[in-house]
Amino acid sequence: MSDTSAILPIENPLNAVGATYDLEQPLELDGGQVLHGVRIAYETYGTLNEARDNAILICHATTGDQHVATPHPITGKPGWWSRMVGPGLPIDTDRFYVICPNVLGSCMGTTGPSSLAPDGQPYGPRFPVITIRDMVRAHVLLLKALGVENLYAVIGGSMGGMQALSLSVNWPDMAKRVLVLASTAAMPVQNIAFQELGRQAIMADPHWQGGAYHGTGNSPDAGLAVARMAAHITYLSEASLSEKFGRRLQNREAKSFGFGADFQVESYLRYQGESFTGRFDANSYLYITKAMSYFDLAEGHGEDDLPGRLAEAFKGVNSRFCLVSFDTDWLYPTSESRSIAHALNAAGAPVSFMELSAPFGHDSFLLDVPALDRVIEGFLLR
Amino acid sequence: MTSSQVLRPDLAVIAQNVAPGARVLDVGCGDGTLMAALRDGRDCDARGLELEPANVAACVARGLSAIQGDADTDLSFYPDDSFDYAILSQTLQTTKRPDLVMEQLLRIGRRAFVSFPNFAHWRVRLSLLWGGRMPVTRLLPVAWYETPNIHHLTVADFRDFVAQRGIAVEGAWFLEGDALTGAAAANWRAEHAVFLLKRHGD
C-alpha cells in the first residue's frame, strides 16, 4: 500500500486521541465474508522513533475500548489502564509509541453491527460473525498504515491476550515480545456457557427485534444489563465480593421480603448492568463474545479429527513470551496460562510464566497489583 | 560481564563445565544468576523453573525465560531430551521425591548437573555427635523447624543412589569452603558436592 504515514497524525501524539483510519482495502474474514469500508478507531501515545522499533500494540478486553490512558468520552472515567500507560509508568510513553485500537465489531468508533453498511442502513444482524483473528487482521492493517512494520511488544489481557497470541502465531515476524495477562489459548467451555447465557438474555429481550433494533427507538437494554451482570460476576472473586459487600443490606435496616435490591451486591450488580447499557451496544456484545467463544488457537494443528496441539500452533513463532495469571481468577485460571507456557516451551520458544497473588479475581490485571507493574516493566526493559 | 566472579562456588563449577551454546534448564533457578552467567558467558539458551513468583519476575527483568512451577510436579510437562543439560542446584534436598525428580532430570536433559550440601561433612557430624542438635551451618543455615530441606543426603548416599540406578557419573566436584577438595575423603570433608550425570547407555 502507499505510504499513508504522512497523512496520519503520528507526529503529534495529541492528535491521535480520537483518531480513526479507514481501510483502503476490503477486509476478508475467517467466516468467508468480506467487509467493505472498515473504519478503525484508535489512540496513540508517545512518538514513533526514526528506527520505527519502539511501537507497542495494546489490545483491549471484551467490553474495553481504545481509551487506554485518556478519559472515556461517555463515562468521563479515566482510561482503563491509565495506571499502566503514560510517561514514567511501566508502559512508558516517553520511550514507547503506544497504539490501542478499538476492536472490529465493537461500538466505540470501529466498524461493528451498529455502524452503517455501504447501503446507508445500520448493519444490525447483517454484520458478519467475526473471529479474534479477524480483529487482529484489522489491527495489522492499521499498524502498517501508521508506518509500523514491527512491534517492540504486543500486550493484552483477557480477550486482548487472545489477540496477542493470535498475532504471534498468524503474523510470527511482527512482535518481538508478547505479553499475555489472565487469558487463554482456547475459550474454556465453562466460559462459553456463561457467554451463551448473556447472549440468550439479550436475544430474549423483545426490544432486540431479531437484532434489527438500530433506529427503532428501542434497544434490548434489559437483556444487555442481565448479560453484563452475569459477566461481571465472573470477573470478580468470592473474596472481593465478600470484602466489598458481604451480606450487608442496601439503604435499609431489614429485609423487605420482596424483589427489590435488598443486598448491597444486588444493588451493585443492577447499577453495573444499567450503566453498561449507556456505553455499549447489545449486538456488539453478541458478536464479540461469539468471537471469543470460537477462539481456539490450536484448531487446525491436530491430526485428522483429533483436537489441535497447541505446541504445533506455536511452531515458527518468533517472539519472546511472558504469561501472567492471578490466583483468584476462576474465569481464566492459572492452568490456562501454564498450558500455554508448556506448549511454547515444547515448541522451543522463549517463555516466562508466573502466577501472581491478588484478591480481585479476573479483573486483577486492571487493578492495583504492584507485582504486575514490576513484571511488565521488567519484561519491556530488555 | 564478569558474573562468574560473583557466582556461588557450586554455580561457578557448573557454569565452567556447561558446553558453550547448549540448551539448559535450570530447575529452581532463583533470580536467574546462573542462567544470566550461562547466557552471557557461554552463549547458552537457558530456561528456568522456579517456585517463587518474585524470583520469576527478577528473571524476566533480566531478559531471561523462567516459568513458575514446582520441580516435584511440573517437570513431567517437558518432552524427552528437550535440553542438553538439566540443572538442579541446591534444590534436590528440598523436593518431596528426590528420586522421581532425578528420573525426570535425566529424561528431559541428556546430562544433568546436581549440586547439594553434604550432610556428612565433619562439622555437621560434630554438631550431631557433641551437641546432639540438628546442625545449623553456612550451607544449612536454617533451624530444623523452618528449613526447606526435607531430604538431607550425603555424598556417599548420592554415590549409592546413582550406582543402583545405573546412572553414569561424568564428573564430580567437591567444595570445602570456596575451594575444591579431593574425591577420596569427600564424604567427610566436602561441604558441598556437584555431580555431572548421564543416563546409562547414552
Coordinates of C-alpha atoms in Angstrom, one line a residue:
Chain A
M1 CA 0.0 0.0 0.0
S2 CA 1.1 3.6 -0.4
D3 CA 2.9 5.4 2.3
T4 CA 0.0 6.7 4.4
S5 CA 2.0 7.6 7.4
A6 CA 2.3 11.2 6.1
I7 CA -1.5 11.7 6.3
L8 CA -1.8 10.1 9.7
P9 CA -1.1 12.2 12.8
I10 CA 1.8 10.2 14.2
E11 CA 4.0 13.2 14.7
N12 CA 1.8 14.8 17.3
P13 CA 0.5 12.3 19.8
L14 CA -2.3 14.6 20.9
N15 CA -3.8 14.4 17.5
A16 CA -4.0 10.7 17.7
V17 CA -6.5 10.7 20.6
G18 CA -9.9 10.1 18.9
A19 CA -8.3 9.2 15.6
T20 CA -9.8 7.0 13.0
Y21 CA -8.4 5.2 10.0
D22 CA -10.5 3.9 7.0
L23 CA -9.1 0.7 5.5
E24 CA -8.4 1.2 1.8
Q25 CA -8.9 -2.5 1.0
P26 CA -11.8 -4.8 1.8
L27 CA -11.3 -6.9 5.0
E28 CA -11.6 -10.7 4.3
L29 CA -13.0 -12.5 7.2
D30 CA -12.4 -16.1 8.6
G31 CA -16.1 -16.7 8.1
G32 CA -15.7 -16.2 4.3
Q33 CA -17.5 -12.9 4.1
V34 CA -15.9 -9.6 3.1
L35 CA -16.4 -6.2 4.9
H36 CA -16.0 -3.1 2.8
G37 CA -15.2 0.4 4.1
V38 CA -14.0 -0.7 7.6
R39 CA -13.1 2.1 9.9
I40 CA -10.8 1.6 12.9
A41 CA -10.9 4.0 15.9
Y42 CA -7.6 4.1 17.8
E43 CA -5.4 6.2 20.1
T44 CA -1.7 6.6 20.2
Y45 CA 0.6 7.9 22.9
G46 CA 4.3 8.8 22.6
T47 CA 6.2 9.1 19.4
L48 CA 7.3 6.5 16.8
N49 CA 11.1 6.8 16.7
E50 CA 13.1 7.0 13.5
A51 CA 14.1 3.3 13.5
R52 CA 10.3 2.6 13.9
D53 CA 11.1 -0.1 16.5
N54 CA 9.5 1.3 19.7
A55 CA 5.9 0.6 19.0
I56 CA 3.7 -1.3 21.4
L57 CA 0.2 -2.6 20.5
I58 CA -2.2 -2.8 23.4
C59 CA -5.2 -5.0 22.8
H60 CA -8.3 -4.3 25.0
A61 CA -10.6 -6.8 26.7
T62 CA -14.2 -7.7 25.7
T63 CA -16.0 -4.5 26.5
G64 CA -13.0 -2.3 26.6
D65 CA -12.0 0.4 24.1
Q66 CA -9.2 2.4 22.7
H67 CA -9.3 4.9 25.6
V68 CA -6.4 3.1 27.4
A69 CA -5.0 6.3 29.0
T70 CA -7.4 9.1 28.3
P71 CA -10.8 9.6 29.9
H72 CA -13.7 7.7 28.4
P73 CA -15.8 10.1 26.3
I74 CA -19.2 8.8 27.6
T75 CA -18.5 8.0 31.3
G76 CA -15.8 10.6 31.9
K77 CA -13.8 7.9 33.9
P78 CA -10.0 7.7 33.5
G79 CA -8.7 5.4 30.8
W80 CA -8.9 1.7 31.6
W81 CA -5.2 1.3 32.0
S82 CA -4.1 4.8 32.9
R83 CA -2.2 3.5 35.9
M84 CA 0.0 1.4 33.5
V85 CA 0.4 3.6 30.4
G86 CA 2.0 7.0 30.5
P87 CA 5.2 9.0 31.0
G88 CA 7.4 7.1 33.5
L89 CA 4.8 4.4 34.0
P90 CA 5.5 0.7 33.4
I91 CA 4.5 1.1 29.7
D92 CA 6.5 4.3 29.4
T93 CA 5.2 6.6 26.7
D94 CA 8.4 8.7 26.9
R95 CA 10.1 5.6 25.5
F96 CA 7.4 3.7 23.6
Y97 CA 4.9 4.6 20.9
V98 CA 1.7 3.0 22.2
I99 CA -1.2 2.1 19.9
C100 CA -4.6 1.0 21.2
P101 CA -7.2 0.3 18.6
N102 CA -10.9 -0.4 19.2
V103 CA -11.7 -4.0 18.0
L104 CA -13.7 -4.9 14.9
G105 CA -17.3 -5.5 15.9
S106 CA -17.2 -3.0 18.8
C107 CA -19.2 0.2 19.2
M108 CA -16.6 2.8 20.1
G109 CA -15.8 4.0 16.6
T110 CA -14.6 0.9 14.9
T111 CA -16.9 -0.7 12.4
G112 CA -19.4 -3.0 14.1
P113 CA -23.0 -4.1 13.9
S114 CA -24.3 -0.6 14.9
S115 CA -22.2 1.0 12.1
L116 CA -23.8 2.0 8.8
A117 CA -23.3 -0.6 6.0
P118 CA -22.5 0.6 2.4
D119 CA -26.2 0.9 1.8
G120 CA -26.5 3.6 4.4
Q121 CA -28.5 1.5 6.9
P122 CA -27.1 0.0 10.1
Y123 CA -25.6 -3.5 9.7
G124 CA -27.6 -4.9 12.6
P125 CA -27.9 -8.7 12.2
R126 CA -26.4 -8.4 8.7
F127 CA -23.0 -7.9 10.3
P128 CA -20.9 -11.0 9.6
V129 CA -19.8 -13.2 12.5
I130 CA -16.2 -12.4 13.2
T131 CA -13.2 -14.1 14.9
I132 CA -10.4 -13.0 17.1
R133 CA -8.1 -13.4 14.1
D134 CA -10.3 -11.0 12.1
M135 CA -9.9 -8.4 14.9
V136 CA -6.1 -8.8 14.7
R137 CA -6.2 -8.7 10.8
A138 CA -7.7 -5.2 11.1
H139 CA -5.1 -4.2 13.7
V140 CA -2.3 -5.3 11.4
L141 CA -3.6 -3.1 8.6
L142 CA -3.8 -0.2 10.9
L143 CA -0.2 -0.7 12.1
K144 CA 1.0 -0.7 8.5
A145 CA -0.8 2.5 7.8
L146 CA 0.8 4.0 10.8
G147 CA 4.2 3.0 9.4
V148 CA 4.7 0.2 12.0
E149 CA 6.1 -2.9 10.4
N150 CA 7.4 -4.5 13.6
L151 CA 6.3 -4.2 17.2
Y152 CA 8.5 -3.9 20.2
A153 CA 5.7 -5.7 22.0
V154 CA 2.1 -6.7 21.9
I155 CA 0.3 -6.6 25.2
G156 CA -3.2 -7.8 26.1
G157 CA -5.3 -9.0 29.0
S158 CA -8.3 -11.4 28.8
M159 CA -9.7 -11.1 25.2
G160 CA -6.7 -8.8 24.5
G161 CA -4.4 -11.7 25.4
M162 CA -6.2 -13.9 22.8
Q163 CA -5.5 -11.2 20.2
A164 CA -1.8 -11.0 21.3
L165 CA -1.5 -14.8 21.0
S166 CA -3.2 -14.8 17.6
L167 CA -0.9 -12.1 16.3
S168 CA 2.2 -14.1 17.5
V169 CA 1.0 -17.2 15.7
N170 CA -0.5 -15.8 12.5
W171 CA 1.9 -12.9 12.0
P172 CA 5.0 -14.5 13.5
D173 CA 7.5 -11.9 12.5
M174 CA 5.5 -8.9 13.7
A175 CA 6.1 -8.7 17.5
K176 CA 9.4 -9.2 19.4
R177 CA 7.6 -9.6 22.7
V178 CA 4.2 -11.0 23.6
L179 CA 2.7 -10.3 27.0
V180 CA -0.5 -12.1 27.8
L181 CA -2.4 -11.4 31.1
A182 CA -5.2 -13.6 32.5
S183 CA -6.0 -15.2 29.2
T184 CA -6.2 -18.5 27.4
A185 CA -5.3 -20.2 24.1
A186 CA -8.8 -21.7 23.8
M187 CA -12.0 -20.5 25.3
P188 CA -12.8 -22.8 28.3
V189 CA -16.1 -24.4 27.9
Q190 CA -17.4 -23.0 31.2
N191 CA -16.8 -19.5 29.8
I192 CA -18.6 -20.4 26.5
A193 CA -21.5 -21.4 28.7
F194 CA -21.5 -18.1 30.6
Q195 CA -21.3 -16.2 27.3
E196 CA -24.2 -18.1 25.9
L197 CA -26.2 -17.1 29.0
G198 CA -25.5 -13.5 28.3
R199 CA -26.4 -13.8 24.6
Q200 CA -29.6 -15.5 25.3
A201 CA -30.6 -12.8 27.8
I202 CA -30.1 -10.2 25.0
M203 CA -31.9 -12.2 22.4
A204 CA -34.8 -12.9 24.8
D205 CA -35.4 -9.2 25.2
P206 CA -38.4 -8.3 22.9
H207 CA -36.6 -5.0 22.1
W208 CA -33.8 -7.0 20.4
Q209 CA -36.1 -7.5 17.4
G210 CA -34.0 -10.1 15.8
G211 CA -31.0 -7.8 16.0
A212 CA -32.6 -5.1 13.8
Y213 CA -33.3 -2.7 16.6
H214 CA -31.0 0.1 15.4
G215 CA -33.1 3.2 14.5
T216 CA -36.3 1.8 16.0
G217 CA -36.0 3.9 19.2
N218 CA -35.9 0.7 21.3
S219 CA -32.9 -1.4 22.2
P220 CA -32.6 -4.5 24.3
D221 CA -31.3 -2.7 27.4
A222 CA -32.8 -5.2 29.9
G223 CA -31.2 -8.2 28.2
L224 CA -27.9 -6.4 27.9
A225 CA -28.0 -5.5 31.5
V226 CA -28.6 -9.1 32.6
A227 CA -25.7 -10.2 30.3
R228 CA -23.4 -7.7 31.9
M229 CA -24.5 -8.7 35.4
A230 CA -23.7 -12.3 34.7
A231 CA -20.3 -11.5 33.1
H232 CA -19.4 -9.1 35.8
I233 CA -19.8 -11.8 38.5
T234 CA -17.3 -13.9 36.6
Y235 CA -14.7 -11.0 36.6
L236 CA -14.7 -10.9 40.4
S237 CA -13.9 -13.3 43.2
E238 CA -15.7 -14.6 46.3
A239 CA -13.1 -12.8 48.4
S240 CA -13.5 -9.4 46.6
L241 CA -17.3 -9.7 46.8
S242 CA -17.2 -10.6 50.4
E243 CA -14.9 -7.8 51.3
K244 CA -16.8 -5.2 49.2
F245 CA -20.4 -6.2 50.1
G246 CA -20.6 -9.3 52.3
R247 CA -24.3 -9.9 53.1
R248 CA -24.9 -6.3 54.0
L249 CA -28.2 -4.7 53.2
Q250 CA -28.6 -1.6 50.9
N251 CA -30.1 1.5 52.4
R252 CA -32.4 -0.4 54.8
E253 CA -32.4 -1.9 58.2
A254 CA -34.3 -5.1 57.5
K255 CA -35.1 -7.4 54.6
S256 CA -38.1 -6.3 52.5
F257 CA -39.4 -9.7 51.7
G258 CA -39.8 -8.5 48.1
F259 CA -37.7 -8.5 45.0
G260 CA -36.1 -5.1 45.5
A261 CA -32.4 -4.9 45.8
D262 CA -32.1 -5.7 49.5
F263 CA -28.5 -6.7 49.4
Q264 CA -25.7 -4.3 48.5
V265 CA -24.4 -6.8 46.0
E266 CA -27.8 -6.9 44.2
S267 CA -27.8 -3.1 44.0
Y268 CA -24.2 -3.0 42.8
L269 CA -24.9 -5.5 40.0
R270 CA -28.1 -3.7 38.9
Y271 CA -26.0 -0.5 38.7
Q272 CA -23.3 -2.3 36.7
G273 CA -25.9 -3.7 34.3
E274 CA -27.8 -0.5 33.8
S275 CA -24.8 1.8 33.4
F276 CA -23.3 -0.7 30.8
T277 CA -26.3 -0.1 28.5
G278 CA -25.4 3.5 28.3
R279 CA -22.0 2.8 26.8
F280 CA -22.2 -0.5 24.9
D281 CA -24.2 -1.9 22.0
A282 CA -26.1 -5.2 22.6
N283 CA -25.3 -6.5 19.1
S284 CA -21.6 -5.7 19.6
Y285 CA -21.8 -7.8 22.8
L286 CA -23.2 -10.7 20.8
Y287 CA -20.6 -10.6 18.1
I288 CA -17.6 -10.1 20.3
T289 CA -18.5 -12.8 22.8
K290 CA -19.2 -15.2 19.9
A291 CA -15.7 -14.4 18.5
M292 CA -14.2 -15.3 21.9
S293 CA -16.3 -18.5 22.2
Y294 CA -14.9 -19.6 18.8
F295 CA -11.3 -18.9 19.8
D296 CA -9.1 -21.9 19.8
L297 CA -5.5 -21.2 18.8
A298 CA -4.7 -24.9 18.4
E299 CA -7.5 -25.5 15.9
G300 CA -6.3 -26.9 12.7
H301 CA -3.0 -28.1 14.2
G302 CA -4.1 -31.6 15.1
E303 CA -4.0 -34.9 13.1
D304 CA -7.2 -35.8 11.3
D305 CA -10.2 -35.5 13.7
L306 CA -8.1 -35.0 16.8
P307 CA -8.1 -31.7 18.7
G308 CA -5.3 -29.4 17.8
R309 CA -2.0 -29.5 19.5
L310 CA -1.1 -26.1 20.9
A311 CA 2.7 -26.7 20.6
E312 CA 2.2 -27.3 16.9
A313 CA 0.4 -23.9 16.6
F314 CA 3.4 -22.3 18.2
K315 CA 6.0 -23.8 15.8
G316 CA 7.6 -21.0 13.9
V317 CA 6.7 -18.2 16.4
N318 CA 9.5 -15.5 16.6
S319 CA 8.7 -13.8 19.8
R320 CA 9.6 -13.8 23.5
F321 CA 6.6 -14.6 25.6
C322 CA 5.5 -13.6 29.1
L323 CA 2.3 -15.0 30.6
V324 CA 0.8 -13.9 33.9
S325 CA -2.2 -15.4 35.7
F326 CA -3.8 -14.5 39.0
D327 CA -4.5 -16.9 41.8
T328 CA -8.1 -15.7 42.3
D329 CA -9.1 -15.7 38.6
W330 CA -11.6 -18.5 38.1
L331 CA -12.6 -17.3 34.6
Y332 CA -9.2 -17.9 33.1
P333 CA -7.5 -19.9 35.8
T334 CA -3.7 -20.4 36.1
S335 CA -3.9 -23.8 34.4
E336 CA -4.8 -22.0 31.2
S337 CA -1.7 -19.8 31.2
R338 CA 0.5 -22.7 32.4
S339 CA -0.6 -24.9 29.5
I340 CA 0.3 -22.1 27.1
A341 CA 3.7 -21.8 28.7
H342 CA 4.4 -25.5 28.4
A343 CA 3.3 -25.6 24.8
L344 CA 5.6 -22.7 24.0
N345 CA 8.4 -24.5 25.8
A346 CA 7.7 -27.6 23.8
A347 CA 7.9 -25.5 20.6
G348 CA 11.2 -24.1 21.7
A349 CA 10.0 -20.5 22.1
P350 CA 11.4 -18.4 25.0
V351 CA 8.7 -18.1 27.6
S352 CA 8.2 -16.9 31.1
F353 CA 5.2 -17.5 33.2
M354 CA 4.1 -16.6 36.7
E355 CA 1.0 -16.7 38.8
L356 CA 0.6 -13.5 40.9
S357 CA -1.4 -13.3 44.1
A358 CA -4.2 -10.7 44.0
P359 CA -7.6 -10.7 45.6
F360 CA -9.6 -9.2 42.8
G361 CA -10.3 -12.2 40.6
H362 CA -10.1 -11.9 36.8
D363 CA -10.2 -8.1 36.9
S364 CA -6.8 -8.1 38.8
F365 CA -4.9 -7.2 35.6
L366 CA -6.9 -3.9 35.5
L367 CA -6.4 -3.1 39.2
D368 CA -3.7 -2.1 41.6
V369 CA -1.3 -5.1 41.7
P370 CA 2.2 -3.7 42.2
A371 CA 3.8 -7.1 41.3
L372 CA 2.2 -6.8 37.9
D373 CA 3.7 -3.4 37.3
R374 CA 7.2 -4.8 38.1
V375 CA 6.7 -7.8 35.7
I376 CA 5.5 -5.6 32.8
E377 CA 8.3 -3.0 33.4
G378 CA 10.9 -5.8 33.6
F379 CA 9.6 -7.6 30.5
L380 CA 9.8 -4.4 28.5
L381 CA 13.2 -3.5 29.9
R382 CA 15.5 -5.5 27.6
Chain B
M1 CA 30.1 -9.2 32.0
T2 CA 32.0 -10.8 34.9
S3 CA 29.1 -12.6 36.5
S4 CA 31.3 -15.7 37.1
Q5 CA 33.2 -13.7 39.8
V6 CA 30.1 -13.3 41.9
L7 CA 28.7 -16.8 41.3
R8 CA 28.2 -19.1 44.3
P9 CA 31.1 -21.7 44.1
D10 CA 28.9 -24.6 43.0
L11 CA 27.3 -22.5 40.3
A12 CA 30.7 -21.4 39.1
V13 CA 31.7 -25.1 38.8
I14 CA 28.5 -25.7 36.7
A15 CA 29.0 -22.6 34.6
Q16 CA 32.6 -23.5 33.7
N17 CA 31.6 -27.0 32.7
V18 CA 28.5 -26.5 30.5
A19 CA 29.3 -26.7 26.8
P20 CA 29.1 -23.4 25.0
G21 CA 25.8 -22.8 23.1
A22 CA 24.0 -25.6 25.0
R23 CA 20.3 -25.7 25.8
V24 CA 19.9 -25.6 29.5
L25 CA 17.0 -26.0 32.0
D26 CA 17.8 -24.6 35.5
V27 CA 15.4 -26.2 37.9
G28 CA 15.0 -24.0 40.9
C29 CA 16.7 -21.1 39.1
G30 CA 16.1 -18.5 41.8
D31 CA 16.6 -15.0 40.5
G32 CA 18.4 -16.2 37.4
T33 CA 22.1 -15.6 38.4
L34 CA 23.3 -18.9 36.9
M35 CA 21.1 -18.5 33.8
A36 CA 22.5 -15.0 33.2
A37 CA 26.1 -16.3 33.5
L38 CA 25.4 -19.1 31.1
R39 CA 23.7 -16.8 28.6
D40 CA 26.3 -14.0 28.8
G41 CA 29.4 -16.1 29.3
R42 CA 28.6 -19.4 27.4
D43 CA 26.1 -18.2 24.9
C44 CA 23.6 -20.8 26.2
D45 CA 19.8 -20.9 25.6
A46 CA 18.9 -21.1 29.3
R47 CA 15.4 -21.6 30.7
G48 CA 14.4 -21.7 34.3
L49 CA 11.8 -23.3 36.6
E50 CA 11.2 -21.5 39.9
L51 CA 8.6 -21.8 42.7
E52 CA 8.7 -18.1 43.9
P53 CA 6.9 -15.5 41.6
A54 CA 9.2 -12.7 42.8
N55 CA 12.2 -14.7 41.6
V56 CA 10.5 -15.4 38.2
A57 CA 9.8 -11.6 37.9
A58 CA 13.5 -11.0 38.6
C59 CA 14.5 -13.4 35.8
V60 CA 12.0 -11.6 33.4
A61 CA 13.6 -8.3 34.2
R62 CA 17.0 -9.7 33.2
G63 CA 15.5 -10.7 29.9
L64 CA 15.6 -14.4 30.9
S65 CA 12.9 -17.0 30.4
A66 CA 11.5 -18.6 33.6
I67 CA 8.4 -20.5 34.4
Q68 CA 6.8 -20.5 37.8
G69 CA 6.3 -24.1 38.8
D70 CA 7.3 -26.9 41.1
A71 CA 10.1 -29.4 40.4
D72 CA 8.0 -32.2 42.0
T73 CA 5.1 -31.8 39.7
D74 CA 6.0 -29.7 36.6
L75 CA 9.0 -31.5 35.1
S76 CA 6.6 -34.1 33.6
F77 CA 5.4 -31.5 31.1
Y78 CA 8.7 -31.2 29.3
P79 CA 9.4 -33.5 26.4
D80 CA 12.2 -36.1 26.4
D81 CA 15.6 -34.8 25.5
S82 CA 14.5 -31.2 25.3
F83 CA 17.7 -29.9 26.9
D84 CA 21.4 -30.6 26.7
Y85 CA 21.6 -30.1 30.4
A86 CA 19.1 -30.1 33.2
I87 CA 20.5 -28.4 36.3
L88 CA 19.4 -28.9 39.9
S89 CA 21.5 -26.8 42.2
Q90 CA 20.8 -26.8 46.0
T91 CA 17.3 -28.0 45.3
L92 CA 17.3 -31.8 45.4
Q93 CA 17.1 -31.8 49.2
T94 CA 14.0 -29.6 49.1
T95 CA 11.9 -31.8 46.8
K96 CA 9.2 -34.2 48.0
R97 CA 10.6 -37.1 46.0
P98 CA 14.2 -36.6 45.0
D99 CA 14.3 -40.0 43.3
L100 CA 11.5 -39.1 40.9
V101 CA 12.9 -35.6 40.3
M102 CA 16.2 -37.2 39.3
E103 CA 14.4 -39.5 36.9
Q104 CA 12.7 -36.5 35.3
L105 CA 16.0 -34.6 35.1
L106 CA 17.7 -37.3 33.1
R107 CA 14.7 -37.8 30.9
I108 CA 14.5 -34.1 30.0
G109 CA 18.2 -33.5 29.7
R110 CA 20.9 -35.5 28.0
R111 CA 23.0 -34.7 31.0
A112 CA 22.2 -33.4 34.5
F113 CA 24.2 -31.3 37.0
V114 CA 23.1 -31.9 40.6
S115 CA 24.6 -30.0 43.5
F116 CA 23.7 -30.4 47.2
P117 CA 25.0 -29.7 50.7
N118 CA 26.7 -32.8 52.1
F119 CA 25.1 -33.8 55.4
A120 CA 28.1 -36.0 56.2
H121 CA 30.5 -33.0 56.4
W122 CA 32.6 -33.2 59.6
R123 CA 31.1 -30.0 61.0
V124 CA 27.6 -31.5 60.6
R125 CA 28.8 -34.8 62.2
L126 CA 30.3 -32.9 65.1
S127 CA 27.2 -30.9 65.7
L128 CA 25.1 -34.0 66.0
L129 CA 27.8 -36.0 67.9
W130 CA 28.7 -33.4 70.5
G131 CA 25.8 -31.1 70.6
G132 CA 23.0 -33.6 69.8
R133 CA 21.5 -30.9 67.8
M134 CA 20.4 -30.6 64.2
P135 CA 23.2 -28.6 62.6
V136 CA 23.0 -25.0 61.6
T137 CA 25.9 -24.3 59.3
R138 CA 26.9 -21.9 56.5
L139 CA 25.2 -24.2 53.9
L140 CA 22.4 -25.4 56.2
P141 CA 21.7 -22.0 57.8
V142 CA 18.1 -22.5 58.9
A143 CA 16.8 -24.2 62.1
W144 CA 15.1 -27.6 61.8
Y145 CA 11.5 -26.3 62.0
E146 CA 11.7 -23.8 59.2
T147 CA 14.3 -25.3 56.8
P148 CA 13.1 -26.0 53.3
N149 CA 15.4 -29.1 53.2
I150 CA 13.3 -32.2 53.8
H151 CA 15.5 -34.9 52.4
H152 CA 19.1 -34.4 53.7
L153 CA 21.7 -36.6 52.0
T154 CA 25.4 -37.3 51.9
V155 CA 28.0 -37.7 49.2
A156 CA 28.0 -41.5 50.0
D157 CA 24.2 -41.7 49.7
F158 CA 24.3 -40.0 46.4
R159 CA 27.0 -42.2 45.0
D160 CA 25.0 -45.3 46.1
F161 CA 21.9 -43.8 44.5
V162 CA 23.4 -43.3 41.1
A163 CA 25.2 -46.6 41.2
Q164 CA 22.0 -48.5 42.0
R165 CA 20.1 -46.8 39.1
G166 CA 22.9 -47.3 36.5
I167 CA 23.4 -43.5 36.2
A168 CA 26.9 -42.7 34.8
V169 CA 28.9 -40.1 36.7
E170 CA 30.8 -38.0 34.2
G171 CA 32.2 -35.5 36.7
A172 CA 32.2 -34.7 40.4
W173 CA 33.4 -31.6 42.2
F174 CA 33.7 -31.2 46.0
L175 CA 33.8 -27.9 47.7
E176 CA 35.2 -27.2 51.1
G177 CA 34.6 -23.5 51.7
D178 CA 35.0 -22.0 48.3
A179 CA 37.9 -24.3 47.3
L180 CA 37.8 -27.6 45.5
T181 CA 38.8 -30.7 47.6
G182 CA 39.7 -34.3 46.6
A183 CA 37.1 -37.0 45.9
A184 CA 38.7 -39.6 48.2
A185 CA 37.6 -38.1 51.6
A186 CA 34.8 -36.1 50.1
N187 CA 32.1 -37.6 52.3
W188 CA 33.9 -36.4 55.3
R189 CA 35.5 -33.2 54.0
A190 CA 33.1 -31.7 51.4
E191 CA 30.6 -29.2 52.4
H192 CA 29.1 -29.2 49.0
A193 CA 29.1 -31.6 46.1
V194 CA 28.4 -31.1 42.3
F195 CA 27.8 -34.1 40.1
L196 CA 27.6 -34.2 36.3
L197 CA 25.4 -37.2 35.4
K198 CA 24.5 -39.1 32.2
R199 CA 21.9 -41.7 31.5
H200 CA 23.4 -45.2 31.4
G201 CA 23.9 -46.3 27.8
D202 CA 23.7 -42.9 26.3

